[in-house]
Amino acid sequence: MLFENLPGINVTLKDGGLIIPERGGSESILIIAPSLVKDAPEEPVLVRSSSELAQYGFGDFYVGGEVNPIAAEWKAATDGGAKVVYLVALKEIGQERAAELEQNAIDGFVANGGTLVEAQAKYQSVLTGNTDAAMNRRKFVYFYDLLMGTLLDFSVDHVVLKGMTLEDEVGQLDAAFFPEVPNGEDFPHIGGMVVSSYVLTSNGLSLPLEVTTAANDKLVLNVGGTNQTFTLPAKSYDGANLTVKDLAADLQAVIDAHSSKIKASVKEDAGQLVIYFAEAVSVGSGTTAVGLGLAGAAVYKKTPNGLIAKGSFAQTVADYCATKTLMKESVVGYIGVKSPVDTKVSTIRKYVDDLMKLDTEISPYLQVVGIETGVIMPGTNTVHYVNGATHYAALVSSLRPESAPTNKAVKGVKAIRFDYSLRQLSKLTSKKIVTFRIKDGNQLVVTDAVTTAPSINIAGKVRESDFARLSTLRITQLAITVVREAVDPFIGESNEIPQYNALNTAIKSALEKLREAGAITGYNFTIQNVSARLDRATVRLSIIPAFELRRVDIEVTLTPSDAMLAGLI
């Protein structure tokens, strides 16, 4: 102090405080996208400035005269308001790794009794081939290993996949291609795989059912335009000695022994025959087995008993987010759809019709974005269009959980490649696809923040999931997080009544803060020890989330003026 006898303000200059924070004013985003640089990082890297793109090995905005996809997505995220953006390159496994996995599959097939010729016919060039299908299989194996392996130990709030879309699925995959899966027998029922079938279900099946050489013995199936006849053995299915389950087993044996080698699985379900096929099938003319109640064409649908297994990039993102949420880290995923070939009115109309045919019953943790937004590329000031998933994720990352993206302005968008009509927006929203619309002539806003949470079928009636809206999901995730934080200090303490009382107070205090913040409007919870184990307690929590206001109905009535009512006019 220079003048210690004078009142005033002392100033001290400290050094070493100029440190750039790694986390800013938004939740973190991980963008997985292709890079034009061959050796781009295969693990997440925090990129805080455009100069770091090339510095960390992702490449500049242009590489070899082409727009670098991962750099454009980083620009979209930062333009959209995201402060914490991680990047990782989307690649495919190398030929050496692909050859190793193929050989493992061949060796496993032979070890299980198959011939080498059969094994090579089944697996040779499935991964190492030069076709687009083989390339996508290599990319899926890489992507699966990245998400379900490396990134399971990485913390992030939002995951955006670019370079692959909702429509991208790959077949001819095998358990041997996923050696990191703890139990190979779980394949194809592992994360990222979609299992489906062509399903034929019987109607009006009743017992007793007599199958003789004169009646009820021939089932004709049309496969690929060719009729195949299957003949059942003569038996009497009376419901006691021989049941519908026995009938299903006999039909399975007949199909397995048939020369056509049709791949099918016959099941009994609630007294009905259900047949799962690996290809499109219909009941053909010439069928005498009318007592089986089988008619019409098999319906294609997702089912756990299906025979068609495909790797889905969208499902992998969804399953990763679900797994991370169970691991105490709430994550939401985003993916786009394929681009239209052009932006003519007729093209966009057909494009919307095609989008309506897609399967969007996926997961509450995944959102599908169906609009394209413009990014101004540095150096050239030209507009480069990308799917709007990155801009949308950046918006969500900046919002409080109780504040829905619905009707919020999308930041940083310089242009949109095409626009939808109100009718098209309504159709796509019903299909669980997120879109943007132009409001007041110049503002781009989110039409509706819908998730791909599968609808629920109750007593034959379909109703939308509780988590059809993103805000509901995020509020629920927030409630789970605060309860976890409230409970955590009690882990390791004695499992007695005094601790239960303190735990009750801690949980109530945490939930009250949520209610005061407006995230929830009510809650109810109980703490119980319902298991035989003395080291475990169960918290049963019910919350009332702050549901977003989605529609306001305005009723307008015309009333005559006072002068008119008084007869003065």
XYZ file of C-alpha atoms in Angstrom:
569
model
C 0.000 0.000 0.000
C 1.617 3.204 -1.176
C -0.446 5.661 0.880
C -1.374 3.758 3.994
C -2.858 6.754 5.782
C -5.394 7.542 3.043
C -8.786 5.803 2.698
C -9.399 4.248 -0.708
C -9.123 1.053 -2.746
C -6.119 -1.225 -2.983
C -5.419 -2.963 -6.302
C -3.330 -6.128 -6.638
C -2.300 -7.434 -10.056
C -2.160 -11.250 -10.098
C -0.576 -13.373 -12.826
C -1.615 -16.813 -14.106
C -5.369 -16.325 -14.318
C -5.665 -16.337 -18.095
C -6.920 -19.905 -18.503
C -9.487 -20.787 -21.146
C -12.241 -22.851 -19.502
C -12.961 -26.200 -21.089
C -16.686 -26.013 -20.368
C -18.782 -23.019 -21.295
C -22.393 -21.921 -21.061
C -23.942 -24.981 -22.656
C -24.044 -28.745 -22.328
C -21.401 -30.669 -24.251
C -21.874 -32.021 -27.782
C -19.996 -34.845 -29.482
C -20.068 -34.775 -33.287
C -19.141 -37.988 -35.097
C -18.595 -37.167 -38.756
C -16.350 -38.037 -41.725
C -13.123 -36.129 -42.183
C -11.267 -35.714 -45.465
C -8.015 -36.167 -43.550
C -7.139 -39.855 -43.520
C -5.519 -39.936 -40.070
C -8.094 -37.769 -38.279
C -8.451 -38.590 -34.542
C -10.498 -41.660 -33.675
C -11.107 -40.494 -30.122
C -13.005 -37.376 -28.945
C -11.100 -34.099 -29.041
C -12.394 -30.812 -27.621
C -12.136 -28.191 -30.385
C -12.571 -24.605 -29.181
C -11.478 -22.587 -32.207
C -11.277 -23.005 -35.958
C -7.475 -23.026 -35.828
C -7.602 -26.157 -33.671
C -9.399 -28.123 -36.400
C -6.231 -28.528 -38.426
C -3.986 -28.401 -35.361
C -5.650 -31.523 -33.895
C -5.656 -33.381 -37.219
C -9.252 -33.009 -38.459
C -8.279 -30.733 -41.350
C -9.303 -27.251 -42.366
C -12.702 -26.250 -43.769
C -11.501 -27.231 -47.246
C -9.281 -30.200 -47.985
C -8.171 -30.765 -51.576
C -10.722 -28.203 -52.762
C -13.639 -30.049 -51.105
C -15.698 -29.061 -48.097
C -14.451 -31.019 -45.084
C -17.639 -32.530 -43.528
C -16.454 -32.625 -39.915
C -15.254 -29.014 -40.070
C -18.597 -27.866 -41.514
C -20.430 -29.640 -38.673
C -18.173 -27.993 -36.079
C -19.025 -24.617 -37.649
C -22.752 -25.434 -37.530
C -22.499 -26.350 -33.835
C -20.608 -23.211 -32.827
C -22.821 -20.981 -34.985
C -25.782 -22.614 -33.234
C -24.532 -21.547 -29.809
C -22.731 -24.670 -28.602
C -19.762 -23.834 -26.372
C -18.342 -27.294 -25.690
C -17.915 -29.251 -28.933
C -16.008 -32.529 -29.201
C -15.151 -34.118 -32.543
C -14.300 -37.674 -33.532
C -13.835 -38.986 -37.066
C -16.274 -41.493 -38.563
C -14.235 -44.113 -40.415
C -14.338 -47.779 -41.368
C -12.176 -50.629 -40.127
C -9.092 -51.323 -42.255
C -8.742 -54.220 -44.671
C -6.411 -56.068 -42.318
C -8.920 -55.945 -39.473
C -11.737 -56.862 -41.870
C -9.829 -59.917 -43.113
C -9.151 -61.005 -39.528
C -12.850 -60.811 -38.614
C -13.845 -62.731 -41.743
C -11.360 -65.475 -40.922
C -12.700 -65.680 -37.357
C -16.196 -66.146 -38.755
C -15.012 -68.873 -41.157
C -13.107 -70.690 -38.407
C -16.106 -70.556 -36.083
C -18.444 -71.896 -38.758
C -16.132 -74.844 -39.480
C -15.644 -75.525 -35.756
C -19.404 -75.864 -35.400
C -19.595 -78.578 -38.062
C -19.853 -76.619 -41.300
C -17.651 -77.221 -44.305
C -14.918 -74.828 -45.383
C -16.630 -74.315 -48.752
C -19.887 -73.348 -47.036
C -18.035 -71.045 -44.645
C -16.191 -69.244 -47.429
C -19.379 -68.872 -49.445
C -21.054 -67.304 -46.392
C -18.308 -64.964 -45.153
C -15.677 -64.419 -47.877
C -15.565 -60.735 -48.965
C -18.466 -59.775 -46.681
C -16.193 -57.205 -45.015
C -13.209 -57.055 -47.365
C -15.225 -56.585 -50.572
C -15.129 -53.483 -52.756
C -18.899 -52.959 -52.883
C -20.779 -50.151 -51.142
C -22.464 -52.776 -48.959
C -19.090 -54.133 -47.763
C -17.834 -50.601 -47.127
C -20.920 -49.828 -45.008
C -20.405 -53.055 -43.054
C -16.814 -52.008 -42.302
C -18.108 -48.602 -41.256
C -20.776 -50.113 -38.991
C -18.280 -52.402 -37.224
C -16.009 -49.398 -36.660
C -18.914 -47.265 -35.425
C -20.210 -49.996 -33.121
C -16.754 -50.505 -31.599
C -16.408 -46.736 -31.164
C -19.716 -46.175 -29.369
C -20.144 -49.421 -27.459
C -16.450 -49.666 -26.641
C -14.284 -46.540 -26.492
C -17.017 -43.989 -25.821
C -18.739 -45.888 -23.021
C -16.148 -44.299 -20.739
C -16.571 -40.825 -22.244
C -18.895 -38.241 -20.669
C -21.009 -36.074 -22.966
C -24.558 -34.686 -23.023
C -25.473 -34.828 -26.720
C -24.269 -37.080 -29.561
C -24.739 -36.125 -33.227
C -23.994 -38.617 -35.999
C -23.242 -37.298 -39.486
C -22.176 -39.173 -42.604
C -24.788 -41.895 -42.048
C -28.549 -41.477 -41.806
C -31.693 -43.051 -40.370
C -32.117 -45.072 -43.557
C -28.657 -46.645 -43.430
C -28.774 -50.283 -42.339
C -26.382 -53.129 -43.141
C -27.009 -56.850 -43.384
C -24.890 -60.034 -43.488
C -23.419 -59.303 -40.076
C -22.254 -62.087 -37.783
C -21.411 -62.513 -34.104
C -17.772 -63.131 -35.091
C -17.597 -59.538 -36.369
C -18.231 -58.279 -32.803
C -15.677 -60.077 -30.612
C -16.021 -57.412 -27.903
C -19.600 -58.478 -27.147
C -19.319 -60.364 -23.809
C -21.638 -63.171 -24.898
C -21.651 -63.955 -28.618
C -24.869 -65.908 -28.180
C -26.642 -62.579 -27.607
C -26.161 -61.718 -31.292
C -28.218 -60.337 -33.003
C -30.010 -59.139 -29.860
C -27.313 -56.602 -29.031
C -27.324 -52.827 -29.128
C -27.494 -51.317 -32.589
C -29.105 -54.336 -34.254
C -32.657 -54.209 -35.607
C -34.402 -57.582 -35.792
C -37.415 -57.948 -38.099
C -39.363 -60.485 -40.134
C -42.152 -61.051 -42.594
C -44.840 -62.337 -40.228
C -47.814 -64.521 -41.156
C -50.399 -65.001 -38.386
C -53.288 -67.474 -38.436
C -56.899 -66.419 -38.018
C -59.792 -68.484 -36.766
C -57.698 -71.507 -35.803
C -59.828 -73.931 -33.784
C -59.398 -77.453 -32.472
C -60.037 -80.271 -33.055
C -58.330 -80.035 -36.449
C -58.132 -83.074 -38.699
C -55.255 -83.205 -41.205
C -55.714 -85.941 -43.814
C -54.342 -86.628 -47.272
C -57.628 -85.296 -48.634
C -57.986 -82.122 -46.582
C -55.992 -79.602 -44.536
C -52.644 -81.030 -45.628
C -51.290 -78.671 -48.305
C -50.011 -75.145 -47.636
C -48.887 -73.253 -50.741
C -46.522 -70.329 -50.194
C -45.627 -67.871 -52.923
C -41.996 -66.807 -52.607
C -40.485 -64.481 -55.174
C -43.295 -65.229 -57.621
C -42.914 -69.018 -57.351
C -45.369 -71.295 -55.550
C -43.934 -73.833 -53.123
C -46.178 -76.611 -51.723
C -45.705 -77.909 -48.173
C -47.537 -81.094 -47.159
C -48.388 -81.704 -43.511
C -48.481 -85.252 -42.074
C -51.947 -86.715 -41.473
C -52.738 -86.184 -37.800
C -55.606 -85.261 -35.498
C -54.924 -82.202 -33.352
C -57.542 -82.492 -30.619
C -56.149 -79.977 -28.137
C -55.327 -82.676 -25.578
C -52.980 -85.275 -27.071
C -51.876 -82.966 -29.882
C -52.086 -79.201 -29.416
C -51.419 -76.097 -31.514
C -47.843 -76.237 -30.233
C -47.506 -79.710 -31.756
C -49.001 -78.416 -35.008
C -46.420 -75.611 -35.051
C -43.597 -78.128 -34.515
C -44.876 -80.351 -37.345
C -45.154 -77.399 -39.733
C -41.630 -76.298 -38.780
C -40.291 -79.779 -39.600
C -42.055 -79.757 -42.979
C -40.620 -76.325 -43.898
C -37.105 -77.289 -42.762
C -37.157 -80.458 -44.874
C -38.495 -78.749 -48.021
C -36.239 -78.485 -51.051
C -36.888 -74.730 -51.398
C -34.841 -74.085 -48.217
C -37.145 -71.245 -47.197
C -35.912 -69.783 -43.918
C -38.820 -69.709 -41.473
C -39.593 -70.039 -37.774
C -42.995 -71.368 -36.708
C -44.284 -70.415 -33.245
C -47.475 -70.911 -31.238
C -48.795 -67.753 -29.605
C -52.027 -67.652 -27.600
C -53.470 -70.550 -29.563
C -52.502 -69.124 -32.962
C -49.847 -70.064 -35.502
C -47.273 -67.353 -36.137
C -44.687 -67.904 -38.883
C -41.636 -65.651 -39.228
C -39.999 -65.523 -42.672
C -36.709 -64.068 -43.865
C -38.294 -62.934 -47.152
C -41.636 -61.728 -48.481
C -44.167 -64.571 -48.545
C -47.872 -64.906 -49.274
C -50.311 -67.818 -49.132
C -50.833 -69.017 -52.705
C -53.714 -70.579 -54.566
C -53.955 -74.337 -54.272
C -53.811 -74.287 -50.480
C -56.070 -76.944 -48.988
C -54.926 -76.434 -45.390
C -57.615 -73.840 -44.762
C -57.974 -75.136 -41.222
C -54.609 -73.544 -40.395
C -56.217 -70.138 -40.753
C -53.325 -68.810 -42.842
C -54.146 -66.404 -45.663
C -52.893 -63.277 -47.391
C -49.386 -61.854 -47.358
C -46.881 -61.832 -44.513
C -46.494 -58.414 -42.882
C -42.998 -56.943 -42.479
C -42.348 -55.635 -38.959
C -39.790 -55.417 -36.170
C -40.096 -58.330 -33.776
C -37.780 -60.034 -31.241
C -38.490 -63.380 -32.947
C -37.476 -62.048 -36.364
C -35.097 -63.733 -38.773
C -33.739 -60.587 -40.452
C -30.958 -58.880 -38.500
C -29.487 -55.579 -39.703
C -27.059 -53.164 -38.135
C -28.654 -49.715 -37.798
C -26.577 -46.598 -37.227
C -29.604 -44.833 -35.735
C -30.357 -47.711 -33.361
C -26.706 -47.800 -32.277
C -26.823 -44.114 -31.304
C -30.101 -44.676 -29.454
C -28.812 -47.721 -27.590
C -25.591 -45.908 -26.672
C -27.588 -43.021 -25.175
C -29.844 -45.446 -23.288
C -26.818 -47.322 -21.914
C -25.069 -44.122 -20.824
C -28.238 -42.917 -19.102
C -28.379 -46.167 -17.139
C -24.711 -45.541 -16.275
C -25.752 -42.292 -14.526
C -25.002 -39.934 -17.423
C -28.026 -38.563 -19.299
C -27.389 -38.426 -23.058
C -29.572 -37.576 -26.073
C -28.740 -38.619 -29.649
C -29.431 -37.011 -33.026
C -29.342 -38.283 -36.612
C -30.566 -37.006 -39.955
C -32.252 -38.468 -43.030
C -31.043 -38.700 -46.603
C -31.162 -35.532 -48.727
C -33.669 -35.016 -51.551
C -32.173 -35.155 -55.049
C -33.267 -31.571 -55.706
C -35.596 -28.940 -54.244
C -38.400 -28.877 -56.794
C -41.906 -28.745 -55.303
C -42.768 -32.123 -56.832
C -39.527 -33.645 -55.535
C -40.101 -32.414 -51.978
C -43.661 -33.760 -52.089
C -42.404 -37.220 -53.046
C -39.567 -36.853 -50.526
C -42.076 -36.303 -47.712
C -44.101 -39.308 -48.873
C -40.933 -41.433 -48.736
C -40.059 -40.155 -45.249
C -43.523 -41.173 -44.072
C -42.663 -44.779 -44.956
C -39.619 -44.883 -42.673
C -39.591 -46.684 -39.351
C -39.234 -44.006 -36.675
C -40.322 -46.130 -33.707
C -36.831 -46.258 -32.222
C -36.081 -44.790 -28.796
C -36.922 -41.845 -26.517
C -33.195 -41.093 -26.496
C -33.021 -40.436 -30.257
C -34.302 -37.568 -32.388
C -34.445 -37.643 -36.175
C -34.048 -34.334 -38.024
C -35.485 -33.872 -41.511
C -34.411 -30.393 -42.640
C -31.225 -28.977 -44.199
C -29.571 -25.806 -42.944
C -26.882 -23.567 -44.390
C -23.422 -22.871 -42.970
C -21.246 -20.003 -44.190
C -17.844 -21.532 -44.932
C -14.899 -19.376 -43.828
C -12.608 -18.137 -46.558
C -15.142 -18.395 -49.381
C -18.326 -17.030 -47.724
C -20.307 -19.650 -49.613
C -23.293 -21.476 -48.157
C -22.785 -25.191 -47.515
C -25.870 -27.200 -46.597
C -25.878 -29.823 -43.854
C -28.645 -31.756 -42.161
C -30.047 -29.595 -39.355
C -29.322 -32.116 -36.589
C -26.185 -30.252 -35.488
C -27.871 -26.839 -35.364
C -30.759 -28.450 -33.466
C -28.486 -30.212 -30.951
C -26.667 -26.913 -30.336
C -30.003 -25.264 -29.538
C -31.030 -28.047 -27.148
C -27.644 -27.902 -25.402
C -28.276 -24.263 -24.477
C -31.769 -24.788 -23.027
C -32.809 -25.699 -19.510
C -34.422 -29.158 -19.405
C -37.895 -27.754 -18.695
C -37.666 -25.378 -21.670
C -38.695 -27.268 -24.803
C -37.021 -26.541 -28.164
C -40.518 -26.268 -29.671
C -41.025 -22.825 -31.242
C -37.514 -21.723 -30.245
C -35.404 -19.829 -32.771
C -32.605 -21.898 -34.313
C -29.388 -19.880 -34.034
C -26.672 -19.542 -36.622
C -28.613 -20.755 -39.662
C -27.764 -18.646 -42.684
C -30.223 -20.303 -45.095
C -32.356 -23.399 -45.567
C -32.132 -25.558 -48.654
C -35.895 -26.096 -48.941
C -39.060 -25.369 -46.992
C -42.036 -27.543 -46.083
C -45.696 -26.578 -46.314
C -47.795 -26.591 -43.134
C -49.434 -29.827 -44.303
C -46.034 -31.460 -44.770
C -44.799 -30.180 -41.406
C -47.839 -31.717 -39.725
C -47.280 -35.072 -41.440
C -43.581 -35.206 -40.559
C -44.271 -34.250 -36.939
C -46.763 -37.123 -36.700
C -43.969 -39.346 -38.059
C -41.683 -38.250 -35.185
C -39.343 -36.250 -37.411
C -38.049 -32.891 -36.164
C -38.391 -30.041 -38.654
C -37.913 -26.266 -38.750
C -40.333 -23.688 -40.133
C -40.113 -20.038 -41.075
C -42.044 -17.814 -38.689
C -42.986 -14.178 -39.281
C -41.252 -14.242 -42.637
C -37.658 -14.321 -41.430
C -37.273 -16.361 -38.240
C -36.462 -20.073 -38.307
C -37.978 -21.989 -35.387
C -38.351 -25.629 -34.333
C -41.743 -27.008 -35.356
C -41.975 -29.602 -32.579
C -39.337 -31.311 -30.430
C -40.539 -34.897 -30.929
C -38.527 -37.975 -30.001
C -38.680 -41.380 -31.682
C -40.025 -43.062 -28.531
C -42.067 -46.089 -29.698
C -45.829 -45.755 -29.326
C -47.560 -48.000 -26.800
C -50.233 -50.536 -27.719
C -52.725 -51.024 -24.889
C -55.717 -53.314 -25.426
C -55.479 -52.866 -29.175
C -55.329 -49.060 -28.970
C -52.175 -47.140 -29.868
C -51.159 -44.166 -27.746
C -47.990 -42.138 -27.861
C -45.210 -42.703 -25.371
C -44.900 -40.631 -22.197
C -41.541 -39.544 -23.619
C -42.756 -38.452 -27.046
C -41.636 -34.904 -26.175
C -37.956 -34.147 -25.586
C -38.680 -31.800 -22.672
C -40.445 -34.599 -20.756
C -37.447 -36.899 -21.261
C -34.942 -34.252 -20.161
C -36.964 -33.332 -17.062
C -37.150 -37.011 -16.120
C -33.400 -37.382 -16.644
C -32.837 -34.288 -14.488
C -35.041 -35.663 -11.707
C -33.106 -38.942 -11.754
C -29.819 -37.036 -11.583
C -30.779 -34.895 -8.583
C -32.155 -37.902 -6.692
C -28.930 -39.807 -7.398
C -26.920 -36.883 -6.062
C -29.121 -36.687 -2.959
C -28.809 -40.420 -2.273
C -25.077 -40.751 -2.973
C -23.804 -39.478 0.445
C -25.787 -42.242 2.168
C -24.037 -45.067 0.327
C -21.835 -46.806 2.883
C -23.868 -45.622 5.896
C -25.923 -47.935 8.094
C -29.214 -49.193 6.681
C -31.355 -48.048 9.622
C -34.364 -45.818 10.304
C -32.382 -42.659 11.255
C -30.547 -42.803 7.936
C -33.869 -43.361 6.112
C -35.245 -40.214 7.725
C -32.196 -38.202 6.679
C -32.366 -39.708 3.179
C -36.043 -38.755 2.968
C -35.165 -35.159 3.843
C -32.326 -35.010 1.292
C -34.492 -36.325 -1.552
C -37.377 -34.000 -0.671
C -35.027 -30.999 -0.595
C -33.621 -31.882 -4.037
C -37.077 -32.327 -5.572
C -38.357 -29.101 -4.002
C -35.563 -27.226 -5.773
C -36.729 -28.750 -9.057
C -40.282 -27.659 -8.349
C -39.181 -24.129 -7.462
C -37.214 -23.993 -10.721
C -40.353 -24.956 -12.656
C -39.047 -28.259 -13.993
C -41.707 -30.291 -12.168
C -45.087 -29.320 -10.747
C -45.394 -32.152 -8.253
C -43.803 -35.331 -6.962
C -44.287 -38.274 -4.644
C -41.727 -40.781 -3.386
C -41.297 -43.558 -0.869
C -38.204 -45.287 0.494
C -38.588 -48.992 1.119
C -36.541 -52.059 1.870
C -38.536 -54.499 -0.237
C -35.868 -57.121 -0.848
C -34.584 -59.898 1.372
C -31.177 -58.229 1.326
C -30.400 -55.931 4.254
C -27.967 -53.792 2.263
C -30.451 -52.393 -0.251
C -33.215 -49.792 -0.275
C -35.674 -48.864 -3.033
C -36.767 -45.301 -3.842
C -40.098 -45.237 -5.706
C -40.479 -41.846 -7.345
C -43.398 -40.324 -9.259
C -43.074 -36.875 -10.783
C -45.368 -34.506 -12.637
C -43.191 -32.800 -15.269
C -43.889 -29.286 -16.434
C -45.526 -30.234 -19.733
C -44.817 -27.795 -22.531
C -47.588 -25.609 -23.886
C -48.061 -26.829 -27.448
C -51.352 -25.330 -28.634
C -53.506 -22.309 -27.857
C -57.075 -22.264 -29.205
C -58.391 -18.774 -29.907
C -62.168 -18.374 -30.128
C -63.385 -15.210 -31.828
C -66.969 -13.972 -31.531
C -68.415 -10.908 -33.287
C -70.628 -8.651 -31.142
C -72.702 -5.675 -32.442
C -71.767 -2.225 -31.165
C -73.743 -0.483 -28.430
C -75.019 2.019 -30.983
C -76.343 -0.782 -33.168
C -78.017 -2.466 -30.200
C -79.642 0.860 -29.244
C -81.081 1.179 -32.737
C -79.095 4.288 -33.524
C -77.559 2.681 -36.625
